[in-house]
N, CA, C and O atoms as a GROMACS GRO file, in nm:
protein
  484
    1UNK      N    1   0.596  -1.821  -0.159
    1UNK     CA    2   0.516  -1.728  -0.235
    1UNK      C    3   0.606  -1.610  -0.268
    1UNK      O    4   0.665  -1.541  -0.185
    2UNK      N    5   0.610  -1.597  -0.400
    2UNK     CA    6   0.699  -1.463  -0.439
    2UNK      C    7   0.578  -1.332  -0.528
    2UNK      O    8   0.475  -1.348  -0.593
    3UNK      N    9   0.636  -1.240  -0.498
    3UNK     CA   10   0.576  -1.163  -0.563
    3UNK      C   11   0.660  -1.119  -0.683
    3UNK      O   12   0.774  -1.074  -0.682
    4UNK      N   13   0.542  -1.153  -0.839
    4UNK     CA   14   0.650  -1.127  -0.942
    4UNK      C   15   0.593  -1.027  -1.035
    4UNK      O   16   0.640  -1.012  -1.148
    5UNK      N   17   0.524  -0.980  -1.004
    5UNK     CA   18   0.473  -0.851  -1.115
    5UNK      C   19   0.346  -0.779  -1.026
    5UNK      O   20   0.260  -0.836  -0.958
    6UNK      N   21   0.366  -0.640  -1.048
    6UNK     CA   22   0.292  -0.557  -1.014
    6UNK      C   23   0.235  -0.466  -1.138
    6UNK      O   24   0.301  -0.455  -1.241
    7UNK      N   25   0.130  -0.413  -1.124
    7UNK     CA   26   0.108  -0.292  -1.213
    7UNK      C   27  -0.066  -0.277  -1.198
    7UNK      O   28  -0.145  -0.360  -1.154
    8UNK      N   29  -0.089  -0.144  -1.250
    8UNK     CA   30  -0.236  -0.045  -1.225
    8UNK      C   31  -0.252  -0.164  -1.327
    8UNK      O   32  -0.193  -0.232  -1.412
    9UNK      N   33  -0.420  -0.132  -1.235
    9UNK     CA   34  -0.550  -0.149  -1.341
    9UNK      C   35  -0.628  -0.079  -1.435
    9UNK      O   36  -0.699  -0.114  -1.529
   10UNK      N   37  -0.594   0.037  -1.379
   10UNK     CA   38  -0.661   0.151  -1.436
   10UNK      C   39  -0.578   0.247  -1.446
   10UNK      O   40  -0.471   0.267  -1.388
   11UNK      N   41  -0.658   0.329  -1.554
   11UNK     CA   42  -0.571   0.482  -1.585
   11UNK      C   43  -0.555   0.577  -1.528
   11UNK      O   44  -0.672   0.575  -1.491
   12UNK      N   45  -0.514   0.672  -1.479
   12UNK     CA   46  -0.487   0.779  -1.425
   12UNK      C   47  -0.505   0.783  -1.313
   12UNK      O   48  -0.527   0.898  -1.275
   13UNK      N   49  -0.508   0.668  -1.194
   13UNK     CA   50  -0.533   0.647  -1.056
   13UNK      C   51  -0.543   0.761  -0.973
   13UNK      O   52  -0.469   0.852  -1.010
   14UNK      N   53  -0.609   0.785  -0.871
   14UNK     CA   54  -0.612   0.884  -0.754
   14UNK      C   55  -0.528   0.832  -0.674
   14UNK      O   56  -0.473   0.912  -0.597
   15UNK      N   57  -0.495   0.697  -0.664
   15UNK     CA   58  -0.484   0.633  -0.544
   15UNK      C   59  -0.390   0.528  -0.610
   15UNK      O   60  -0.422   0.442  -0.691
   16UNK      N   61  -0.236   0.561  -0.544
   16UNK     CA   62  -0.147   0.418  -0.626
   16UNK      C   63  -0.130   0.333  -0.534
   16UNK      O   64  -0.185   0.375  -0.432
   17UNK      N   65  -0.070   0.210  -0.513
   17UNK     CA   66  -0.006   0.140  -0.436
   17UNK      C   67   0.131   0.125  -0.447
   17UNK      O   68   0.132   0.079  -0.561
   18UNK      N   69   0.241   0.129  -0.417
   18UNK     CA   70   0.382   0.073  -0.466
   18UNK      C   71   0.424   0.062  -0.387
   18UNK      O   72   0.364   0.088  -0.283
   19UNK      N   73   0.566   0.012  -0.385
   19UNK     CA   74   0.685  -0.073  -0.289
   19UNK      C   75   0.590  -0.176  -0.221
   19UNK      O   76   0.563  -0.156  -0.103
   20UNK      N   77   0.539  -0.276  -0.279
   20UNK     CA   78   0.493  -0.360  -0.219
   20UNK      C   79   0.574  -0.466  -0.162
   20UNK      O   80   0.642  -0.530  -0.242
   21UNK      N   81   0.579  -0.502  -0.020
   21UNK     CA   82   0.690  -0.601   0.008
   21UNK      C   83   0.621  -0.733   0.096
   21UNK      O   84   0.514  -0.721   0.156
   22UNK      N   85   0.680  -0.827   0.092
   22UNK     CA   86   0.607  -0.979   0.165
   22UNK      C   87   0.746  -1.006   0.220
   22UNK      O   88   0.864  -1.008   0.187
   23UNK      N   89   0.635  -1.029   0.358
   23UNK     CA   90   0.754  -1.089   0.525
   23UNK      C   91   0.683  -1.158   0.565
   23UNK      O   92   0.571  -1.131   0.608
   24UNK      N   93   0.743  -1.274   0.558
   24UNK     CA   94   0.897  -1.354   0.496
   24UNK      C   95   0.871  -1.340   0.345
   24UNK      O   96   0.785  -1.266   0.297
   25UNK      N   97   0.932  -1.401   0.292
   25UNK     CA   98   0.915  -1.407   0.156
   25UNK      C   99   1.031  -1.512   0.082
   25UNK      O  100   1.146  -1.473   0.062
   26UNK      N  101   1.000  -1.603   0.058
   26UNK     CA  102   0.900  -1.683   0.040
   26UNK      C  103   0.784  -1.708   0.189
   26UNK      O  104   0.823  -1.741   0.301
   27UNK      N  105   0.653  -1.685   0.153
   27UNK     CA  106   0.571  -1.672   0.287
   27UNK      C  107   0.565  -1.878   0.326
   27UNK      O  108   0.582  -1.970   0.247
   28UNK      N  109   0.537  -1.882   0.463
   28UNK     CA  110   0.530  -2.022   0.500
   28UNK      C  111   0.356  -2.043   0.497
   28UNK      O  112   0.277  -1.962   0.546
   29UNK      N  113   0.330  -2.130   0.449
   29UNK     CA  114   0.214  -2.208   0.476
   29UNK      C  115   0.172  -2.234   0.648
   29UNK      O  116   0.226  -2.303   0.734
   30UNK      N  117   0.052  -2.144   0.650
   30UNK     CA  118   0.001  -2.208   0.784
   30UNK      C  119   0.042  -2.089   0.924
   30UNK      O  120   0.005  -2.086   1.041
   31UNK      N  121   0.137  -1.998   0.841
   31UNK     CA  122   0.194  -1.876   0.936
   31UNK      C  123   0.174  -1.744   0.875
   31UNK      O  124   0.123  -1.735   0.764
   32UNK      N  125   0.211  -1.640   0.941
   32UNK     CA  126   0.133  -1.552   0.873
   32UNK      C  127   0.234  -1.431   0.800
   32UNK      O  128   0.348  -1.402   0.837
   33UNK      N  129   0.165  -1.376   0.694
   33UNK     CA  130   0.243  -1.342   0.635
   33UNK      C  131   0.247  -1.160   0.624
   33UNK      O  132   0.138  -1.123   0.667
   34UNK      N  133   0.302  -1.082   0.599
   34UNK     CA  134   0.359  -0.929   0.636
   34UNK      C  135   0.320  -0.872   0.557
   34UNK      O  136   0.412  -0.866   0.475
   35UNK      N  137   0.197  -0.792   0.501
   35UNK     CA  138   0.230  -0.703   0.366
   35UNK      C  139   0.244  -0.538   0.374
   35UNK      O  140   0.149  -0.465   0.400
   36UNK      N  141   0.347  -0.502   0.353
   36UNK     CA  142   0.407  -0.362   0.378
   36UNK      C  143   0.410  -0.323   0.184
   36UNK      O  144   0.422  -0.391   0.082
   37UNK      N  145   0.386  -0.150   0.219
   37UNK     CA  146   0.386  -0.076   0.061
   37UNK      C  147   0.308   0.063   0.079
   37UNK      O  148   0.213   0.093   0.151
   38UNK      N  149   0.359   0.113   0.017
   38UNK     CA  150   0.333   0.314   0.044
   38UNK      C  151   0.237   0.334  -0.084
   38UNK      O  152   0.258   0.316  -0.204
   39UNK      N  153   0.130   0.377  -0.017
   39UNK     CA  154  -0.031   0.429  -0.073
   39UNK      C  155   0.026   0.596  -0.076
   39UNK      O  156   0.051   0.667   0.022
   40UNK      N  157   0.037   0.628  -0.212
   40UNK     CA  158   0.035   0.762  -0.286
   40UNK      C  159  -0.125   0.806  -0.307
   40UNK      O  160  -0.194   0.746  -0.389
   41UNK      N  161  -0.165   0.893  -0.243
   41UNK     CA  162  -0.277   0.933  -0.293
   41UNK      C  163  -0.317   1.087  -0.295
   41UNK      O  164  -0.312   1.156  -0.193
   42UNK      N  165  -0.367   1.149  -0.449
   42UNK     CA  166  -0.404   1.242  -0.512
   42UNK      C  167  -0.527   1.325  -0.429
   42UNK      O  168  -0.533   1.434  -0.373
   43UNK      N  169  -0.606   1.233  -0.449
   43UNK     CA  170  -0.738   1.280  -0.368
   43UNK      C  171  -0.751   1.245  -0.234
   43UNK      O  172  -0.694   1.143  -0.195
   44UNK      N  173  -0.821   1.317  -0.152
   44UNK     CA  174  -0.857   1.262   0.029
   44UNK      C  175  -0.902   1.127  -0.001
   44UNK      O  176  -0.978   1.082  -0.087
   45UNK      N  177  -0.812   1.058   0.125
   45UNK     CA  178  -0.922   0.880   0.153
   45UNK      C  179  -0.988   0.979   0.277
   45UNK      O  180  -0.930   1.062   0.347
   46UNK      N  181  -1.163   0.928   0.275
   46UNK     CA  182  -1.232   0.978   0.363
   46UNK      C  183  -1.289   0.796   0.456
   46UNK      O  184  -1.264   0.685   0.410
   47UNK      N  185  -1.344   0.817   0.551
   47UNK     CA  186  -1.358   0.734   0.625
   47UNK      C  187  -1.480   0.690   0.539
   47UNK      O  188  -1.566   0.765   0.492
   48UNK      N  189  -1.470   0.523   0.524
   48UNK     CA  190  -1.561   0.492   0.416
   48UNK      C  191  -1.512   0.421   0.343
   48UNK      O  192  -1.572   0.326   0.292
   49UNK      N  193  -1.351   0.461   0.313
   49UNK     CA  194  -1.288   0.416   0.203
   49UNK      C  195  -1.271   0.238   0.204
   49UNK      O  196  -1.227   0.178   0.302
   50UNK      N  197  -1.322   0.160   0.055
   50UNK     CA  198  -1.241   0.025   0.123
   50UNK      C  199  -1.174  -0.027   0.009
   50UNK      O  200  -1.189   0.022  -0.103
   51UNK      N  201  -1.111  -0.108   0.030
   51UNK     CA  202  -1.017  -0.174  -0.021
   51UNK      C  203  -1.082  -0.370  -0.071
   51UNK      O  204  -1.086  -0.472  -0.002
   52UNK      N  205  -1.118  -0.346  -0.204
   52UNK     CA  206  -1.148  -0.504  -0.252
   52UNK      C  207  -1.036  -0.610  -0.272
   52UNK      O  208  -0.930  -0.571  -0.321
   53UNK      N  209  -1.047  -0.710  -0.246
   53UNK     CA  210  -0.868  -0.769  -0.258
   53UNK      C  211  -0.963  -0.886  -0.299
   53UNK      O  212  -1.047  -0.956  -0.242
   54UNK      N  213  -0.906  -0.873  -0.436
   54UNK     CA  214  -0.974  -1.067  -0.469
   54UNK      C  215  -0.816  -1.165  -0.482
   54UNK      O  216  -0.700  -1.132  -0.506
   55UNK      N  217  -0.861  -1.253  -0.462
   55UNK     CA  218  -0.761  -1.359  -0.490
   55UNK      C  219  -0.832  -1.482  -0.608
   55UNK      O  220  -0.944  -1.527  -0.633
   56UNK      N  221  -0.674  -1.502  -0.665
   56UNK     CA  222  -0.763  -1.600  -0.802
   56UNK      C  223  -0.646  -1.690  -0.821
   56UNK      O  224  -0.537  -1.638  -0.794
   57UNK      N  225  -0.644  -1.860  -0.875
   57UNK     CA  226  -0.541  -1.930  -0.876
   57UNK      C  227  -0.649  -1.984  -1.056
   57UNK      O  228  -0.762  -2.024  -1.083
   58UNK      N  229  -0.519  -1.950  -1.133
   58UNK     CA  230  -0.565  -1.974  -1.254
   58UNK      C  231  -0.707  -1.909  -1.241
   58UNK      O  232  -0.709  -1.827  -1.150
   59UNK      N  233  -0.833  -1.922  -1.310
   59UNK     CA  234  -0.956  -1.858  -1.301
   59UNK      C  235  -1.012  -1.898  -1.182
   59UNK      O  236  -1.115  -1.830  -1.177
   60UNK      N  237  -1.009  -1.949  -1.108
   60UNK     CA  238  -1.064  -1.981  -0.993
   60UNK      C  239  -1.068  -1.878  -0.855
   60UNK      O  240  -0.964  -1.874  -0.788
   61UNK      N  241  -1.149  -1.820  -0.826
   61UNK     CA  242  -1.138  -1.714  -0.707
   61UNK      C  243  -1.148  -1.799  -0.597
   61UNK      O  244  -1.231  -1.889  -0.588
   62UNK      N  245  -1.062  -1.771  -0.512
   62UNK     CA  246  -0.988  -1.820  -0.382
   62UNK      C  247  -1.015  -1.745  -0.261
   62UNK      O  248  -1.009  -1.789  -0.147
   63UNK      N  249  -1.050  -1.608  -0.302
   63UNK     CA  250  -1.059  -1.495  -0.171
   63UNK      C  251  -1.136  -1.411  -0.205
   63UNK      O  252  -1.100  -1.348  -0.304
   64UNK      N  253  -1.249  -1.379  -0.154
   64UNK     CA  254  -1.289  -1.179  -0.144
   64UNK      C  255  -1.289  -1.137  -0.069
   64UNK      O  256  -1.367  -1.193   0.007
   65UNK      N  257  -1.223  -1.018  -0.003
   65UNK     CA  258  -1.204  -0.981   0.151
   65UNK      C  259  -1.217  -0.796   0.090
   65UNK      O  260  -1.158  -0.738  -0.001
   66UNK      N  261  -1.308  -0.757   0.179
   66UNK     CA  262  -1.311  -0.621   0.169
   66UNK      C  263  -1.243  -0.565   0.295
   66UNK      O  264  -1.266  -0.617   0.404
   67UNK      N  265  -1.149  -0.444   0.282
   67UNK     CA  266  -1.068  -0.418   0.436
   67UNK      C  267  -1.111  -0.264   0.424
   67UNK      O  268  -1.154  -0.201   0.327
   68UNK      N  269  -1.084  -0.225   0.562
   68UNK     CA  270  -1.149  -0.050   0.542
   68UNK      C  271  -1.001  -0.034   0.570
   68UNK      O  272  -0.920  -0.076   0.652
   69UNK      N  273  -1.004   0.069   0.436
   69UNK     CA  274  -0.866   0.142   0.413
   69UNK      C  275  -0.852   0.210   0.528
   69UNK      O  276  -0.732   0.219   0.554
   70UNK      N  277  -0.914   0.257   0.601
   70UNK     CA  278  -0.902   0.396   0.752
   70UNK      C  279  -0.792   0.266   0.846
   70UNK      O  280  -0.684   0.280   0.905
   71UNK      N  281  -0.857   0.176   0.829
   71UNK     CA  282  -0.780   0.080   0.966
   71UNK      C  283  -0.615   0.026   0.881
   71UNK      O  284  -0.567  -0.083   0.914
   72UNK      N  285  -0.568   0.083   0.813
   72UNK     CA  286  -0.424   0.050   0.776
   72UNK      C  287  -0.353   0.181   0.760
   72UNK      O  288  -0.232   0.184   0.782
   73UNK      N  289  -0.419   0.292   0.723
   73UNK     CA  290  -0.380   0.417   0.756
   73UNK      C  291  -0.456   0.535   0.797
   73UNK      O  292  -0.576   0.548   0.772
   74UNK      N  293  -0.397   0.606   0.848
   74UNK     CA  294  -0.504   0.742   0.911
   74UNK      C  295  -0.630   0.835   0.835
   74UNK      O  296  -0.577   0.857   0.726
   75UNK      N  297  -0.680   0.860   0.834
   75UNK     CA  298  -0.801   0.917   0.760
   75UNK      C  299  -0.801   1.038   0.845
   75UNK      O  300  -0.762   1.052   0.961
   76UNK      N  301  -0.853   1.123   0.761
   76UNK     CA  302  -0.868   1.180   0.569
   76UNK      C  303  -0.680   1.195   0.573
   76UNK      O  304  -0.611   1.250   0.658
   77UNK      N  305  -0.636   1.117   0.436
   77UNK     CA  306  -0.534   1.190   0.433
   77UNK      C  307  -0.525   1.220   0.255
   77UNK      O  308  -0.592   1.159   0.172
   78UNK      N  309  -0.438   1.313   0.230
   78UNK     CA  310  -0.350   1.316   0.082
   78UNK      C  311  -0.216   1.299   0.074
   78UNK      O  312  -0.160   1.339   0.176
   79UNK      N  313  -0.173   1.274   0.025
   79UNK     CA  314  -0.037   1.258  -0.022
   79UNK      C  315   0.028   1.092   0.005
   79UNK      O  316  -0.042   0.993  -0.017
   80UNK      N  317   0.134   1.085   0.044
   80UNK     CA  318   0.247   0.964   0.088
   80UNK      C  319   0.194   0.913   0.254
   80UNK      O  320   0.186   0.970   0.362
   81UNK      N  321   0.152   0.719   0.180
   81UNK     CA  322   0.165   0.726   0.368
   81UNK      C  323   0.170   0.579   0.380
   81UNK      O  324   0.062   0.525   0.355
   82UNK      N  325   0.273   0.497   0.413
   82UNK     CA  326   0.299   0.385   0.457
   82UNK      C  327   0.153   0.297   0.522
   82UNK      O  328   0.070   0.332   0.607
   83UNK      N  329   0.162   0.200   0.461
   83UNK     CA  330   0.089   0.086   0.538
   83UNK      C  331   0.135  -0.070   0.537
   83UNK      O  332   0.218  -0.102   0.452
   84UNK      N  333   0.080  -0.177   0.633
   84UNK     CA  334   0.122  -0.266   0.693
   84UNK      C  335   0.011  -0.398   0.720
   84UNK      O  336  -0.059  -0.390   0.821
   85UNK      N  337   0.002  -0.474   0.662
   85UNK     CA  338  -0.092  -0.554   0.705
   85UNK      C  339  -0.085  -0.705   0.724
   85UNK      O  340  -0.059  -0.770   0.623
   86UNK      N  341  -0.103  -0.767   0.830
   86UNK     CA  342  -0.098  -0.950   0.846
   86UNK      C  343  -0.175  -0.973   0.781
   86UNK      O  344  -0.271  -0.904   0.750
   87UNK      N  345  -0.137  -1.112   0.738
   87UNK     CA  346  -0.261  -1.180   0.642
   87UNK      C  347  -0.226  -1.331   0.690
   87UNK      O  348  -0.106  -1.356   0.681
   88UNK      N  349  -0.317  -1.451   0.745
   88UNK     CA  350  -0.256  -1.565   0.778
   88UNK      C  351  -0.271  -1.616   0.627
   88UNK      O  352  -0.363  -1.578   0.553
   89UNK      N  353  -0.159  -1.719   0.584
   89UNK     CA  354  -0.184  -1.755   0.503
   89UNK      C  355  -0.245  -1.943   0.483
   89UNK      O  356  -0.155  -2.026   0.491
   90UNK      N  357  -0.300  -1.963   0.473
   90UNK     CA  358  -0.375  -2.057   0.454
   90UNK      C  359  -0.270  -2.223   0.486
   90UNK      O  360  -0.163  -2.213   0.426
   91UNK      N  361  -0.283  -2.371   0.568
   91UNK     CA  362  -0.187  -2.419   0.612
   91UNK      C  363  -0.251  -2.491   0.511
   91UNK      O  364  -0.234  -2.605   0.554
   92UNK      N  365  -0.328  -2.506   0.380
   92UNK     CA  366  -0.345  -2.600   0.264
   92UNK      C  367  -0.357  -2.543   0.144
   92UNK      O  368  -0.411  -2.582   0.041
   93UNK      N  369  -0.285  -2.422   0.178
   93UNK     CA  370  -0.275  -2.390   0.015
   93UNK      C  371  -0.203  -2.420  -0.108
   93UNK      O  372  -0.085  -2.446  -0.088
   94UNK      N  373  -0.240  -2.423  -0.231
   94UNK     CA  374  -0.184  -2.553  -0.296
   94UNK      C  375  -0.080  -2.430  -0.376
   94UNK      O  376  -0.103  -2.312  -0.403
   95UNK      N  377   0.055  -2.525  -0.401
   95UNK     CA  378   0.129  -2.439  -0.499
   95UNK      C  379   0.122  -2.410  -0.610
   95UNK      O  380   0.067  -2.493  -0.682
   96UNK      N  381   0.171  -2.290  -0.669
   96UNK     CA  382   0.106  -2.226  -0.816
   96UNK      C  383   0.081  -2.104  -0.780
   96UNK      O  384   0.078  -2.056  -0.667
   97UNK      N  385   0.058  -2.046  -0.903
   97UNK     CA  386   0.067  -1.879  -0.933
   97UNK      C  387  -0.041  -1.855  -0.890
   97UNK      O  388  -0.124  -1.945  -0.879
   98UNK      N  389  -0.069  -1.715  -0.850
   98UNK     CA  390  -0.191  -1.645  -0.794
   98UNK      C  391  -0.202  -1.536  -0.857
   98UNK      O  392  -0.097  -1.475  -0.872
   99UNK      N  393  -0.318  -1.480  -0.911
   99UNK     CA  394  -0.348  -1.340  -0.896
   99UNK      C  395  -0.396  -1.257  -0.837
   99UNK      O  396  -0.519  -1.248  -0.842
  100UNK      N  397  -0.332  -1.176  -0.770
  100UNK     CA  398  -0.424  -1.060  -0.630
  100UNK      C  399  -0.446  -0.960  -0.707
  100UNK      O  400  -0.368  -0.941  -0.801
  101UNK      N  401  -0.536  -0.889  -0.690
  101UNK     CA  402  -0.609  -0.796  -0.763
  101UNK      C  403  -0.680  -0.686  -0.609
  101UNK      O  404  -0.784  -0.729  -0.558
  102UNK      N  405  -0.619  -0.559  -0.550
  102UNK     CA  406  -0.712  -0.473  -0.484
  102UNK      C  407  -0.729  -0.338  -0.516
  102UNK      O  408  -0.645  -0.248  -0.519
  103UNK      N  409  -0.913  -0.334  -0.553
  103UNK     CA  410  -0.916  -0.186  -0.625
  103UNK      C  411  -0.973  -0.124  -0.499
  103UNK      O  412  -1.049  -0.190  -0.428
  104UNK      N  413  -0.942  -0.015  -0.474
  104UNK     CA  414  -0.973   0.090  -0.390
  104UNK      C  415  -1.104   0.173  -0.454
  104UNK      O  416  -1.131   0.175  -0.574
  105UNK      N  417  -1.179   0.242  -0.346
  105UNK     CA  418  -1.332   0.262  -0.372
  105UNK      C  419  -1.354   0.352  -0.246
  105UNK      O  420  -1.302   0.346  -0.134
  106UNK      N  421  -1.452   0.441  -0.301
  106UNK     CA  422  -1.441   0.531  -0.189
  106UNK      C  423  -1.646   0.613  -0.260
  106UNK      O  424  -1.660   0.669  -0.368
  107UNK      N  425  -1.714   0.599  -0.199
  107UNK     CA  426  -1.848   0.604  -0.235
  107UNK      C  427  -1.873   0.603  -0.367
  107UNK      O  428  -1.898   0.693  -0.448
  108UNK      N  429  -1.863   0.490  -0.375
  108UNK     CA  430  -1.851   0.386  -0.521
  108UNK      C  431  -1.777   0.430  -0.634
  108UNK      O  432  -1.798   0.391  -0.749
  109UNK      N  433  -1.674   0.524  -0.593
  109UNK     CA  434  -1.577   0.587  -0.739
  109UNK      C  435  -1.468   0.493  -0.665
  109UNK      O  436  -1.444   0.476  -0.546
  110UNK      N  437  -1.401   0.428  -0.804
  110UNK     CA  438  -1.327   0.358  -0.825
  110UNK      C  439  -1.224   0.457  -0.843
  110UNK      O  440  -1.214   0.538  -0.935
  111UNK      N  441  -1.098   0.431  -0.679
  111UNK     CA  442  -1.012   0.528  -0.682
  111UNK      C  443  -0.826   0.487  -0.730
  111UNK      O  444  -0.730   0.560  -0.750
  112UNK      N  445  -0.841   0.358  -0.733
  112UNK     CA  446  -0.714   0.298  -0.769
  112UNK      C  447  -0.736   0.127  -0.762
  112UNK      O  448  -0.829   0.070  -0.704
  113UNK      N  449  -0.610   0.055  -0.847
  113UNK     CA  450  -0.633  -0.041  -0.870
  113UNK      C  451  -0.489  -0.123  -0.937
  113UNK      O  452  -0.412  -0.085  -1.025
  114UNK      N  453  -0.492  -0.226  -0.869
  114UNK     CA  454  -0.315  -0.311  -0.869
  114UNK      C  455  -0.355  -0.441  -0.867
  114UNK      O  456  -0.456  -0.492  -0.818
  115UNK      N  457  -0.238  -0.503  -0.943
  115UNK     CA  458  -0.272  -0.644  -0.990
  115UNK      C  459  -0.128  -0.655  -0.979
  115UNK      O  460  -0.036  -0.575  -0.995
  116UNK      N  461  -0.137  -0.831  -0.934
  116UNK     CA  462  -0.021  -0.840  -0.880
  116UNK      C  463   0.007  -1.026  -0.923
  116UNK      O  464  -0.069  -1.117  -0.889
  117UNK      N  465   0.080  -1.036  -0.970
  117UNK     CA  466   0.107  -1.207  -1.007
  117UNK      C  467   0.224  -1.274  -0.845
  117UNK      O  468   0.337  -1.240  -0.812
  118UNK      N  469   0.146  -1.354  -0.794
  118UNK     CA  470   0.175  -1.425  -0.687
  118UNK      C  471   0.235  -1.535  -0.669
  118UNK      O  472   0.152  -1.608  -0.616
  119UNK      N  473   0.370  -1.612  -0.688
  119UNK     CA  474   0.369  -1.782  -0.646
  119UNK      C  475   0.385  -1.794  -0.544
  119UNK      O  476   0.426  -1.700  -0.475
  120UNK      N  477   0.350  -1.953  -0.479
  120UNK     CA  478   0.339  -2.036  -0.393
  120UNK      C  479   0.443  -2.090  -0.417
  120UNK      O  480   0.455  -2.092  -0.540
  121UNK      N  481   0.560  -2.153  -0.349
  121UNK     CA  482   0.650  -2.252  -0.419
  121UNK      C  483   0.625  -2.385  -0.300
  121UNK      O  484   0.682  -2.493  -0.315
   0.00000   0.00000   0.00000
């Protein structure tokens, strides 16, 4: 699985994502995989905040997992702040491109949002 394109969903974000990185990379089937990347954010994340992460292979949705942003980094914060997260990755997942898509939300204002093109090899 490589990661080959990143970029916002939306305009003028509160809340960016970047340096997104995958360990290992290419990720193994069936083991789990590393996702590290520094959350820039404008406005306070307040406890509450979550994080939608869909997964999609061609139109087909594969994943919805909602994560509370507080449990990958400290709350309330502003500014620059590293986060880290396992994800197992699936021991039958089929190869081909993915699209990950997670918009951030924080009492229902849509605070940021990243799309990300994924392969499997």
């Amino acid at each position: 699985m490589r990661l080959t394109q990143i970029q916002n969903c939306i305009q003028n974000p509160s809340v960016e994502l970047t340096n997104l990185q995958l360990s290992p990379n290419p990720p193994v089937s069936g083991q789990e995989l590393t996702v590290t990347g520094l959350l820039s954010v404008k406005q306070p994340i307040q406890q509450g905040a979550i994080g939608h992460v869909q997964v999609q292979m061609n139109t087909f949705p594969i994943a919805n997992v909602d994560l509370d942003i507080c449990q990958l980094v400290e709350c309330p914060f502003v500014g620059e702040q590293q986060f880290k997260k396992p994800v197992q990755v699936p021991a039958k997942a089929p190869r081909g491109e993915y699209r990950v898509q997670v918009t951030i939300e924080q009492s229902e204002q849509k605070l940021g949002c990243v799309s990300s093109q994924v392969s499997l090899d």
